[in-house]
Coordinates of C-alpha atoms (C1' of nucleotides) and ligand atoms in Angstrom, one line a residue:
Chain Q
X1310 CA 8.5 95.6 -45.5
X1311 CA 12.4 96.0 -45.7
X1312 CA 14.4 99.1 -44.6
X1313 CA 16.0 101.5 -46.8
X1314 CA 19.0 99.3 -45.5
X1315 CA 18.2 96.3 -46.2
X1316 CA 17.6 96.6 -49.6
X1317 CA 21.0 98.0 -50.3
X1318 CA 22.2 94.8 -49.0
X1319 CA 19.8 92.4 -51.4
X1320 CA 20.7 94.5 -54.5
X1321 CA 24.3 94.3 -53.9
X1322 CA 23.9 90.7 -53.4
X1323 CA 22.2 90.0 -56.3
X1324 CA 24.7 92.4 -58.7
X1325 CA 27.4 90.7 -57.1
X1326 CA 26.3 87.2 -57.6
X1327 CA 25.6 88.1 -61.6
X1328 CA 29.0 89.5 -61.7
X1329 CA 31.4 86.9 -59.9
X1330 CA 29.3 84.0 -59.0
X1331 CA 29.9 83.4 -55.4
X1332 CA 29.6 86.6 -53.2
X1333 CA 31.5 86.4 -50.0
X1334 CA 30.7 88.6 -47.1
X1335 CA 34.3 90.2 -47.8
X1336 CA 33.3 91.2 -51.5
X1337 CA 30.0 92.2 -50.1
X1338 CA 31.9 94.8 -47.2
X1339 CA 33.6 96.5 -49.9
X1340 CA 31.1 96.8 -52.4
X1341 CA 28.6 98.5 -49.9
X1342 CA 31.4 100.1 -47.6
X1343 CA 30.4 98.8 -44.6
X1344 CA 32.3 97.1 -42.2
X1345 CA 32.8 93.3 -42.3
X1346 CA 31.4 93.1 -38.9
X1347 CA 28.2 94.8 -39.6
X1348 CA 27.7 92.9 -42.4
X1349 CA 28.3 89.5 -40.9
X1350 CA 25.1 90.7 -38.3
X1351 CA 23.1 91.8 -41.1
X1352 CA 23.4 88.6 -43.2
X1353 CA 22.1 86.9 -40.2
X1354 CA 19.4 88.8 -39.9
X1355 CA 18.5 88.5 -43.9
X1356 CA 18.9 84.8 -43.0
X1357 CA 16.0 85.1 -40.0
X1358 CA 14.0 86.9 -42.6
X1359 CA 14.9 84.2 -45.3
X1360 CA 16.1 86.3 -47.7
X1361 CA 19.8 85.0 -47.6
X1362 CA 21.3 81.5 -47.1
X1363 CA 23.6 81.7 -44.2
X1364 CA 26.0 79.1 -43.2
X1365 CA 29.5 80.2 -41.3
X1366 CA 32.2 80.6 -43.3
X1367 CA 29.9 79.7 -46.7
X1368 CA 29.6 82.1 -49.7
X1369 CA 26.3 83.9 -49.4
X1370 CA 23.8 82.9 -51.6
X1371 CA 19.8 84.9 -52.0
X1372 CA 16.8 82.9 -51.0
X1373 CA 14.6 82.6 -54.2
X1374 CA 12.7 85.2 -52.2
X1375 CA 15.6 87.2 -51.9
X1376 CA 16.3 87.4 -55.4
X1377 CA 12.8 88.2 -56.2
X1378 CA 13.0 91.3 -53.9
X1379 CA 16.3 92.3 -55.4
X1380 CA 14.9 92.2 -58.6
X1381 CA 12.0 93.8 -57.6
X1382 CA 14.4 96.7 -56.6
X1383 CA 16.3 97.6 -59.4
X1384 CA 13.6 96.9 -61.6
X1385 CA 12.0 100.3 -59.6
X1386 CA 15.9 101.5 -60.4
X1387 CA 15.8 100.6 -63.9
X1388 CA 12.5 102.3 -65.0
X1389 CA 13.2 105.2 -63.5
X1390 CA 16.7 105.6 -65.0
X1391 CA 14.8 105.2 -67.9
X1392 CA 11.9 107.4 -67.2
X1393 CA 14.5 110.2 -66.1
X1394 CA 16.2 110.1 -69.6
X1395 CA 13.3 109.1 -72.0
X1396 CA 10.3 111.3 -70.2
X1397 CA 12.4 114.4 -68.4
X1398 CA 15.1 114.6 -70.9
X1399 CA 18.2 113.7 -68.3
X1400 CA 21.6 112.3 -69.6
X1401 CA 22.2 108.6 -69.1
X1402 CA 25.1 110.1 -67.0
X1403 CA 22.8 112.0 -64.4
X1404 CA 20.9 109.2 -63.6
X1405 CA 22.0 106.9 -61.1
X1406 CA 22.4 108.9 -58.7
X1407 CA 19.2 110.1 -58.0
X1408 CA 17.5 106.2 -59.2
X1409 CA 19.4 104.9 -56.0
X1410 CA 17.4 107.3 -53.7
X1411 CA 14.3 106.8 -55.9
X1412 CA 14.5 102.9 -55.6
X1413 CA 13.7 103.0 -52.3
X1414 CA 10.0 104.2 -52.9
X1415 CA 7.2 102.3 -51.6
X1416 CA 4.7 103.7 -55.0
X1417 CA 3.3 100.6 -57.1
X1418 CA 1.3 103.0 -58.7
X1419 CA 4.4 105.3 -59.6
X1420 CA 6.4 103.0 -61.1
X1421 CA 3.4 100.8 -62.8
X1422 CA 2.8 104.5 -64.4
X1423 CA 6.4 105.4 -65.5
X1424 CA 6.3 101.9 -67.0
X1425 CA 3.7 102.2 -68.4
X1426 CA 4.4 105.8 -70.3
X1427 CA 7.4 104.4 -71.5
X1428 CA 6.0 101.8 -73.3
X1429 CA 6.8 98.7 -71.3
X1430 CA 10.9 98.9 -71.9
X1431 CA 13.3 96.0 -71.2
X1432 CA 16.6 97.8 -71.2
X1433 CA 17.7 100.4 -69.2
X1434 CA 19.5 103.9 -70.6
X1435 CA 22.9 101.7 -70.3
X1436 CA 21.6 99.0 -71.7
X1437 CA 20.8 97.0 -68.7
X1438 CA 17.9 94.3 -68.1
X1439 CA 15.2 95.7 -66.6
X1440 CA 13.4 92.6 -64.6
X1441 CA 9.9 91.8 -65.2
X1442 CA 7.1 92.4 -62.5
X1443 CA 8.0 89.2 -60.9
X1444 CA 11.5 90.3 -60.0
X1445 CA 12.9 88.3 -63.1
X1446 CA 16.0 89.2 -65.4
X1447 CA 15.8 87.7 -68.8
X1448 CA 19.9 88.3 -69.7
X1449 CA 21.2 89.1 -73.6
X1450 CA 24.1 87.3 -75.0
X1451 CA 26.5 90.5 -75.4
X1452 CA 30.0 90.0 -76.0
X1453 CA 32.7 92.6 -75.1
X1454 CA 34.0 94.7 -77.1
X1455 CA 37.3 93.7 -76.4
X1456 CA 37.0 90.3 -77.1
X1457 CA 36.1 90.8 -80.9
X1458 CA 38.2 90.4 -83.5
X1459 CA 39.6 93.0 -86.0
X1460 CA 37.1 93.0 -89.1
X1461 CA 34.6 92.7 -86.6
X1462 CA 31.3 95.0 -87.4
X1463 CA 29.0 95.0 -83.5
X1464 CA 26.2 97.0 -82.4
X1465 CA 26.4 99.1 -79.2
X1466 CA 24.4 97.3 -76.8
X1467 CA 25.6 98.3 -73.4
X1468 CA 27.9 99.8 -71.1
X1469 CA 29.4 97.9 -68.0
X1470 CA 30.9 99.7 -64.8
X1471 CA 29.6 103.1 -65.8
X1472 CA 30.7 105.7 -64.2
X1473 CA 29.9 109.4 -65.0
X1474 CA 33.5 110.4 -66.3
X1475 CA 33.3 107.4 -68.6
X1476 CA 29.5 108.4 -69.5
X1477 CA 31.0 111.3 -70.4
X1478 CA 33.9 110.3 -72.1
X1479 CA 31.3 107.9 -74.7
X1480 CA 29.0 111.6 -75.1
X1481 CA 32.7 113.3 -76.1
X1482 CA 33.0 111.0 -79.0
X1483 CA 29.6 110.5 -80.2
X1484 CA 29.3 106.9 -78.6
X1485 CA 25.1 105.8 -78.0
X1486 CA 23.3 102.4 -77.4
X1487 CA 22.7 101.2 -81.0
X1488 CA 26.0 102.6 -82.7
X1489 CA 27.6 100.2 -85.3
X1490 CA 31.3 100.0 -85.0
X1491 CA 33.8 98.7 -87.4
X1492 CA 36.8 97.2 -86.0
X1493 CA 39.5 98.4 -88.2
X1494 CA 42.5 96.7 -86.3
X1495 CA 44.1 96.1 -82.4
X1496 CA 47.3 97.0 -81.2
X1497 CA 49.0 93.5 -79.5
X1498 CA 51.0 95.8 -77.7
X1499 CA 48.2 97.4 -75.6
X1500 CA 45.0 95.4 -77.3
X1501 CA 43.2 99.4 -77.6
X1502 CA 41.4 99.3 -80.8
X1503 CA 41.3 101.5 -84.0
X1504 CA 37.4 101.6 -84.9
X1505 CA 35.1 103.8 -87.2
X1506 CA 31.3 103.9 -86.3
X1507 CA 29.4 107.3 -87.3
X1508 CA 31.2 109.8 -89.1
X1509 CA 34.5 108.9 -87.5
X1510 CA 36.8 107.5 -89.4
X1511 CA 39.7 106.6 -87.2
X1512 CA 39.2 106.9 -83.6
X1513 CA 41.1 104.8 -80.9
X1514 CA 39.7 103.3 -78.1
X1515 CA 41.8 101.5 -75.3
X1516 CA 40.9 98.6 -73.4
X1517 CA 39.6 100.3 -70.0
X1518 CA 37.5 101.1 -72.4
X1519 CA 36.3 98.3 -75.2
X1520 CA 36.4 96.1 -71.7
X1521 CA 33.1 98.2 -70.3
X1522 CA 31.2 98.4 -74.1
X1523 CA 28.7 95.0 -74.4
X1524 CA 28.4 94.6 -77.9
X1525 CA 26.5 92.4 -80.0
X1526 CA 27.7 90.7 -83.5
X1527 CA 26.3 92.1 -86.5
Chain P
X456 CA 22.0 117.5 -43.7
X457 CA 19.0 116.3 -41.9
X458 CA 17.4 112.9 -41.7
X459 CA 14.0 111.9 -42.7
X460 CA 12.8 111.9 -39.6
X461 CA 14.0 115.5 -38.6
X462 CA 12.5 116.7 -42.1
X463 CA 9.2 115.0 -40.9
X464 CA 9.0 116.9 -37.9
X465 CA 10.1 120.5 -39.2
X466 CA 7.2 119.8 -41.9
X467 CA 4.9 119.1 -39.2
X468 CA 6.0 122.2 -36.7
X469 CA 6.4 124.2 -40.4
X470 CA 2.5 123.4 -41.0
X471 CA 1.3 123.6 -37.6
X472 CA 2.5 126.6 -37.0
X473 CA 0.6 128.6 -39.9
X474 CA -2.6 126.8 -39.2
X475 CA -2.5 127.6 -35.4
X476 CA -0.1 130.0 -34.5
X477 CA 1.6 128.5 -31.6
X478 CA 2.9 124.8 -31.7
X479 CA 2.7 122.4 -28.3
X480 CA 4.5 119.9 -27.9
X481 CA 1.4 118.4 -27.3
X482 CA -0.1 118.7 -31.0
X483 CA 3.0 118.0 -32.8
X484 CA 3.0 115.0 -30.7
X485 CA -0.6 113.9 -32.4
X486 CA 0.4 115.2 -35.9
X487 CA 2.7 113.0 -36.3
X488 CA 1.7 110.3 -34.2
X489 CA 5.1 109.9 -31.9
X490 CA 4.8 109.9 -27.9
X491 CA 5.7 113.6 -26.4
X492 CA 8.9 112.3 -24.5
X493 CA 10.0 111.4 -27.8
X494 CA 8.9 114.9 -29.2
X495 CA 10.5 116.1 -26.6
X496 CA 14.0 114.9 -26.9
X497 CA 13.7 115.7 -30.6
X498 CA 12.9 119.3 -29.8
X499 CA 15.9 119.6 -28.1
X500 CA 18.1 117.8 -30.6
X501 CA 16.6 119.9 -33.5
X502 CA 17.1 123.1 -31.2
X503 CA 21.0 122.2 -31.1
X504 CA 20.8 122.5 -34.4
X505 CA 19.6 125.4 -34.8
X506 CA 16.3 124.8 -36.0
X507 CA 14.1 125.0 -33.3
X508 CA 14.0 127.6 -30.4
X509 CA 13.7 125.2 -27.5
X510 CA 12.4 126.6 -23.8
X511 CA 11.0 124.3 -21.5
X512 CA 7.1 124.6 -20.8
X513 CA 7.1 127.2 -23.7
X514 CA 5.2 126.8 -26.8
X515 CA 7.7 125.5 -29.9
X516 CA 9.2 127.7 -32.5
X517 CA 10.5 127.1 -35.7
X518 CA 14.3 129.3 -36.3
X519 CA 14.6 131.0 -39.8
X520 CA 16.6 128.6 -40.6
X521 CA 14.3 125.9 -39.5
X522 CA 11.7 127.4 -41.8
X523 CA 13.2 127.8 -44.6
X524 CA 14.5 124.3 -44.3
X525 CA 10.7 123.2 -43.7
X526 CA 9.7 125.6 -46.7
X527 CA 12.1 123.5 -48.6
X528 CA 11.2 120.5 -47.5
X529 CA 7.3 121.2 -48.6
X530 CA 8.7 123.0 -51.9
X531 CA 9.8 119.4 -52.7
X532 CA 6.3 118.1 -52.0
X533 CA 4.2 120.5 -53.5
X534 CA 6.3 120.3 -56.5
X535 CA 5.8 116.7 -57.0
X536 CA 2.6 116.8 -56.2
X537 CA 2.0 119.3 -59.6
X538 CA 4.4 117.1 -61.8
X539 CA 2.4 113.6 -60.9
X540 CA -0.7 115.4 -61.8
X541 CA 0.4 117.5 -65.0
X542 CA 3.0 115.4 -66.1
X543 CA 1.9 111.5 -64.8
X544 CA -1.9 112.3 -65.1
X545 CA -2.4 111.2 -61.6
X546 CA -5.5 112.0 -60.0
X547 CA -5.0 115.0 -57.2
X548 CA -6.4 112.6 -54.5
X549 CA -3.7 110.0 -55.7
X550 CA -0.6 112.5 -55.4
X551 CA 0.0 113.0 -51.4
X552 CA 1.5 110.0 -50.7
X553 CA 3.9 110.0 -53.1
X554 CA 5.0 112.7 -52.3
X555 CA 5.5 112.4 -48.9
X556 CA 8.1 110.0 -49.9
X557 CA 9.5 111.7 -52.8
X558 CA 10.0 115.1 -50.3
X559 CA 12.8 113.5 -48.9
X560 CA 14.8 112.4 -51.7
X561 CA 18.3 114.7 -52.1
X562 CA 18.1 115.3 -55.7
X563 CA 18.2 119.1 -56.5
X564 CA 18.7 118.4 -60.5
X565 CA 15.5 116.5 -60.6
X566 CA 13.3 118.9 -58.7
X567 CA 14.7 121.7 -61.2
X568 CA 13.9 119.6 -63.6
X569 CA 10.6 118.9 -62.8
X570 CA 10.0 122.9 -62.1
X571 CA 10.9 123.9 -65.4
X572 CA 8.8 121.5 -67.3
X573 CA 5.8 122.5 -65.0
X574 CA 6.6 126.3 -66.2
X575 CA 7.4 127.2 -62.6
X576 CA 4.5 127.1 -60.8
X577 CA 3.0 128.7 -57.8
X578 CA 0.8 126.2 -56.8
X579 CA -0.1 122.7 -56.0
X580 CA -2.9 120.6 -57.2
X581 CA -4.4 121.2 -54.3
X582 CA -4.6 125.1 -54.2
X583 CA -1.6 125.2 -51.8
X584 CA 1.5 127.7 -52.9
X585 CA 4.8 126.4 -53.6
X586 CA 7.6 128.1 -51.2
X587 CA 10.1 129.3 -53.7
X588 CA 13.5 128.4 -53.9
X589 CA 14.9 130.3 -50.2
X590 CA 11.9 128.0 -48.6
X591 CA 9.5 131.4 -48.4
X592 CA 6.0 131.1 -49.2
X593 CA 3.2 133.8 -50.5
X594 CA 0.0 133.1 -49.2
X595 CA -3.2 133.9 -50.7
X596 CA -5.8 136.0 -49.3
X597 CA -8.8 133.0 -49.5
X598 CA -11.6 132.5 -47.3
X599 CA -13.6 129.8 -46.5
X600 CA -16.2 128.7 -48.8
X601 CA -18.3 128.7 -44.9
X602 CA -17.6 132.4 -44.6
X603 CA -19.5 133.5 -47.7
X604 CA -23.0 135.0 -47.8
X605 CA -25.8 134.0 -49.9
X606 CA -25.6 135.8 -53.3
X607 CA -21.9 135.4 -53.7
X608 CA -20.3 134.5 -56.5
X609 CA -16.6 132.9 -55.7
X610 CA -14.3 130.9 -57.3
X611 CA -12.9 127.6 -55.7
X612 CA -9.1 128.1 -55.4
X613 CA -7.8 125.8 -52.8
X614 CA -8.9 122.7 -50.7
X615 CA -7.8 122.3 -47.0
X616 CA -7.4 119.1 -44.8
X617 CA -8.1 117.1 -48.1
X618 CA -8.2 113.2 -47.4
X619 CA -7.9 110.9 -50.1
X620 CA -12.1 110.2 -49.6
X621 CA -12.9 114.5 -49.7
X622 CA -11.2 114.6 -53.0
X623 CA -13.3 111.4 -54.4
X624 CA -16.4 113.2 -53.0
X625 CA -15.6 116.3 -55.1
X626 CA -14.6 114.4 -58.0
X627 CA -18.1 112.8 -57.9
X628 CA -19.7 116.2 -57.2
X629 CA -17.4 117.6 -60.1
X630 CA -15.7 120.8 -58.2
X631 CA -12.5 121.1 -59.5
X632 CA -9.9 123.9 -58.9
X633 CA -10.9 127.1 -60.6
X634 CA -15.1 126.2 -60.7
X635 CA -17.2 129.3 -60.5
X636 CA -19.6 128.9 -57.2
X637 CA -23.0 131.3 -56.7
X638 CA -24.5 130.9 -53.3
X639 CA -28.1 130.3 -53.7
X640 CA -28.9 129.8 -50.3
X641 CA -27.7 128.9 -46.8
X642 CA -29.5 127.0 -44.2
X643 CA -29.7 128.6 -40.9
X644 CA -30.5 125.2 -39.2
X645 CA -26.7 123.6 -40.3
X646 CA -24.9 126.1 -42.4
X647 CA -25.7 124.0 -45.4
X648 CA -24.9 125.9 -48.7
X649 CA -27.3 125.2 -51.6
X650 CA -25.4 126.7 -54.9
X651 CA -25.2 126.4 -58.5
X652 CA -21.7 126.0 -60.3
X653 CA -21.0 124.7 -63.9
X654 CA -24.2 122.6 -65.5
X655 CA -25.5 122.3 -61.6
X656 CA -28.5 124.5 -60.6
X657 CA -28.9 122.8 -57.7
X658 CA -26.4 121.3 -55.8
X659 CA -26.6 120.9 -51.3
X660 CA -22.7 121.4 -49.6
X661 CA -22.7 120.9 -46.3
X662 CA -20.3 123.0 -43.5
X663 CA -18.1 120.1 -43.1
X664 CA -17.5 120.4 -46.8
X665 CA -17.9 124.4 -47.1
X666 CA -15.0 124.8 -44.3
X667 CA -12.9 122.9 -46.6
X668 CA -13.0 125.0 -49.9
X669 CA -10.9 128.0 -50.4
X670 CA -13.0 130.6 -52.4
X671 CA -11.4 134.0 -54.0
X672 CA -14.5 136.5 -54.1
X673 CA -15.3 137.5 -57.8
Chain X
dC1447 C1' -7.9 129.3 -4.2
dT1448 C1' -7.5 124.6 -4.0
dA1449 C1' -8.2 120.1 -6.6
dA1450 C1' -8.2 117.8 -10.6
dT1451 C1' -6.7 117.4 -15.3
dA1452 C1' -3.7 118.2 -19.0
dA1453 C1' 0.8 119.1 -20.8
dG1454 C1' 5.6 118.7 -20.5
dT1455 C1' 9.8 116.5 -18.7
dT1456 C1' 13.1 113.0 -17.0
dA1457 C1' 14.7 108.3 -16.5
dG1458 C1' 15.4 104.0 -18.3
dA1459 C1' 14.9 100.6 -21.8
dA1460 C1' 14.5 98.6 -26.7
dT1461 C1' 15.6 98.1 -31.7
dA1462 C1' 18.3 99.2 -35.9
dA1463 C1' 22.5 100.2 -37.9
dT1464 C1' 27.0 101.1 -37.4
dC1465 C1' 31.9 100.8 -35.6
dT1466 C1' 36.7 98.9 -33.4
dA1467 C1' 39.3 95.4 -31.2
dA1468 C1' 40.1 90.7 -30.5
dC1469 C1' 39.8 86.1 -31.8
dA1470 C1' 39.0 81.9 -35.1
dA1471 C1' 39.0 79.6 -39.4
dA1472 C1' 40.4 79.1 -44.1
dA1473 C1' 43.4 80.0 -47.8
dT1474 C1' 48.0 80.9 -49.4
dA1475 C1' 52.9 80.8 -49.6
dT1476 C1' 57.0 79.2 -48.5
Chain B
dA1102 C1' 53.6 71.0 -43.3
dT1103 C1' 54.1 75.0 -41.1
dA1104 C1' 53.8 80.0 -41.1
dT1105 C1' 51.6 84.0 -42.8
dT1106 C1' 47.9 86.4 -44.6
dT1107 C1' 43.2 86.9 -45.6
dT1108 C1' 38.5 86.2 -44.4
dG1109 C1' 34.9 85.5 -41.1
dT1110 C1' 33.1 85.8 -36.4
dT1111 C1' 32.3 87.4 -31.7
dA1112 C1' 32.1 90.9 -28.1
dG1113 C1' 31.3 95.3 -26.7
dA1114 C1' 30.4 100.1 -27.6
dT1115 C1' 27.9 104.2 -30.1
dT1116 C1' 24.3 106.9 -32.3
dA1117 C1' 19.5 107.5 -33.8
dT1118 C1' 14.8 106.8 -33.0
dT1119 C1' 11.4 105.1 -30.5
dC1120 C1' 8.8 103.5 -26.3
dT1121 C1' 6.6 103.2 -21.1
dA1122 C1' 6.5 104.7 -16.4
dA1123 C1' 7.1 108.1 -13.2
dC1124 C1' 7.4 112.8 -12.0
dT1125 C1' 6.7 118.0 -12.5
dT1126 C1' 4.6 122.2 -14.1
dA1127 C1' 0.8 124.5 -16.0
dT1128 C1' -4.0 125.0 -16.9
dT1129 C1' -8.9 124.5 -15.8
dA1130 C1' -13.0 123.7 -13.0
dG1131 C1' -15.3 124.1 -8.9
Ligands
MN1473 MN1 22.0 102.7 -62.2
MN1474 MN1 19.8 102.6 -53.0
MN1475 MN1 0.3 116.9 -50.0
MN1476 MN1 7.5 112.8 -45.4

DNA sequence: CTAATAAGTTAGAATAATCTAACAAAATAT
DNA sequence: ATATTTTGTTAGATTATTCTAACTTATTAG
């Protein structure tokens, strides 16, 4: 079995290599706030445990096993970010938090029966894949928000660097998973977007914010 | 805040303590199953911090404040244990493990939670009370199922040094918490109990079972 | 009241995870 | 094409948790 530890490296790995590609040990440093150092020792031991490719001064790329056992991981993140919100009634803001600690159980049973009550879900509270038992991701096709065009009429799908002030922002104005939003029209001067979804009429959102909202064409 | 480790051993001398009294080094040694020089070197770290009273060749003692961290530590537990059985429909011989991960997790929201959609309960699935929310616990006047005379009628309130296979053996035998016992009969020869409870006239426990069953007199 | 046994302690070592300082390689900018 | 900066690596140290071997104190049995 792997540490507490070393499962915060393969889940970084894996997250980083779906959002940039490549992940270089640099990346990797900052994203778990470790030292370079440490992490250069680490990978090597990954590597030993072939979990991680390891060449010097190579991008670091997951073993097939490695990705599986990242997967595995959030997967145990994702249902219970779900179970937390759909079975005791948490916000999708409170979450994430405590789904990091609760990742790390060793419970088959747990999480087979969280799954299981919810109904077998795919998606996560933001919207995120939740991986199959095999440690698999099956990814949507969502665009950004802030790369439709005015006239545009998209679906809510899912919300991208999520962090609780900007979960909290969406609650202020009304702004769920599944909301359909008009795109009235975009300022060129700023690109933030004038949009009615709901019972808004007129509400503005700017790009730090249409940038995080995955949307999907009506 | 305190490791998983440290939490493991304050449970341990928490535990030992109310079932014998005094605490050696010795026993908390075999409770948890680590060598006594490491024991001991954890004694004295967990006596810096105030949680143990540490003398050498003196029998170990938990500081208030090293109960009521323990007390915490087991409220965590115990609730748990009650919200994978009420809530999860786990079995009661399925629930200890779990929670002996779960125990650990830093989550305060989540275990109130969990307590309020329990209804705030006082005890475990097991018969064991919950320590409230300063780490204090209110124990129950029980006796031992052993310790009752032919003729009685009890009630089965609790269940002590329950192992996964004890719990399948009164599953098959249908005892649950809260079964009404009569005491037909006791063997002089091996303490056996014959007694009659629910649809059973006739049923044989033996001591090794009796001496596990927490009765409250009628 | 010794002698033997059990319990507790000290010393020294190992592994995991982290750090800082120093050095090497690769990438970038004149 | 060099100089500078960034990235990656190595070396050496630290803290937490554990172990075995050796020694000391306390308890138990004759
Ligand atoms: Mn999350
Ligand atoms: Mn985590
Ligand atoms: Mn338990
Ligand atoms: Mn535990």
């Amino acid at each position: 079995m792997h540490s507490y530890t070393e499962e915060n490296y393969l889940k970084a790995l894996f997250n980083l290599a779906n959002e940039k590609g490549e992940v270089s040990a640099n990346e990797l440093s900052k994203r778990l706030e470790i030292k370079m150092p440490t992490v250069n020792s680490m990978m090597k031991k990954l590597a030993e445990k072939k979990l991680v490719h390891y060449e010097s001064y190579k991008p670091l790329r997951l073993t097939d096993k490695g990705k599986k056992e990242a997967g595995l991981i959030i997967r145990k993140h994702r249902l219970t970010e779900m179970f937390l919100v759909q079975v005791m009634e948490f916000g999708w803001e409170q979450v994430h938090e405590i789904a990091e600690q609760m990742e790390h159980l060793h419970a088959p049973d747990f999480f087979e029966k969280m799954d299981a009550m919810l109904g077998y879900p795919t998606i996560d509270p933001h919207g995120s894949p939740i991986p199959d038992k095999s440690g698999k991701i099956s990814w949507k096709q969502y665009d950004k928000l802030s790369d439709c065009k005015a006239g545009d009429t998209v679906k809510l799908s899912a919300v991208i660097n999520g962090t609780d002030d900007f979960f909290k922002f969406l609650n202020s104005r009304g702004l769920q998973l599944g909301v359909k939003i008009k795109i009235k029209s975009i300022e060129v001067f700023d690109k933030s977007m004038h949009v009615s979804y709901l019972k808004k009429a007129n509400e503005t959102l700017s790009h730090t914010v249409t940038e995080r909202l995955l949307v999907e064409m009506e």
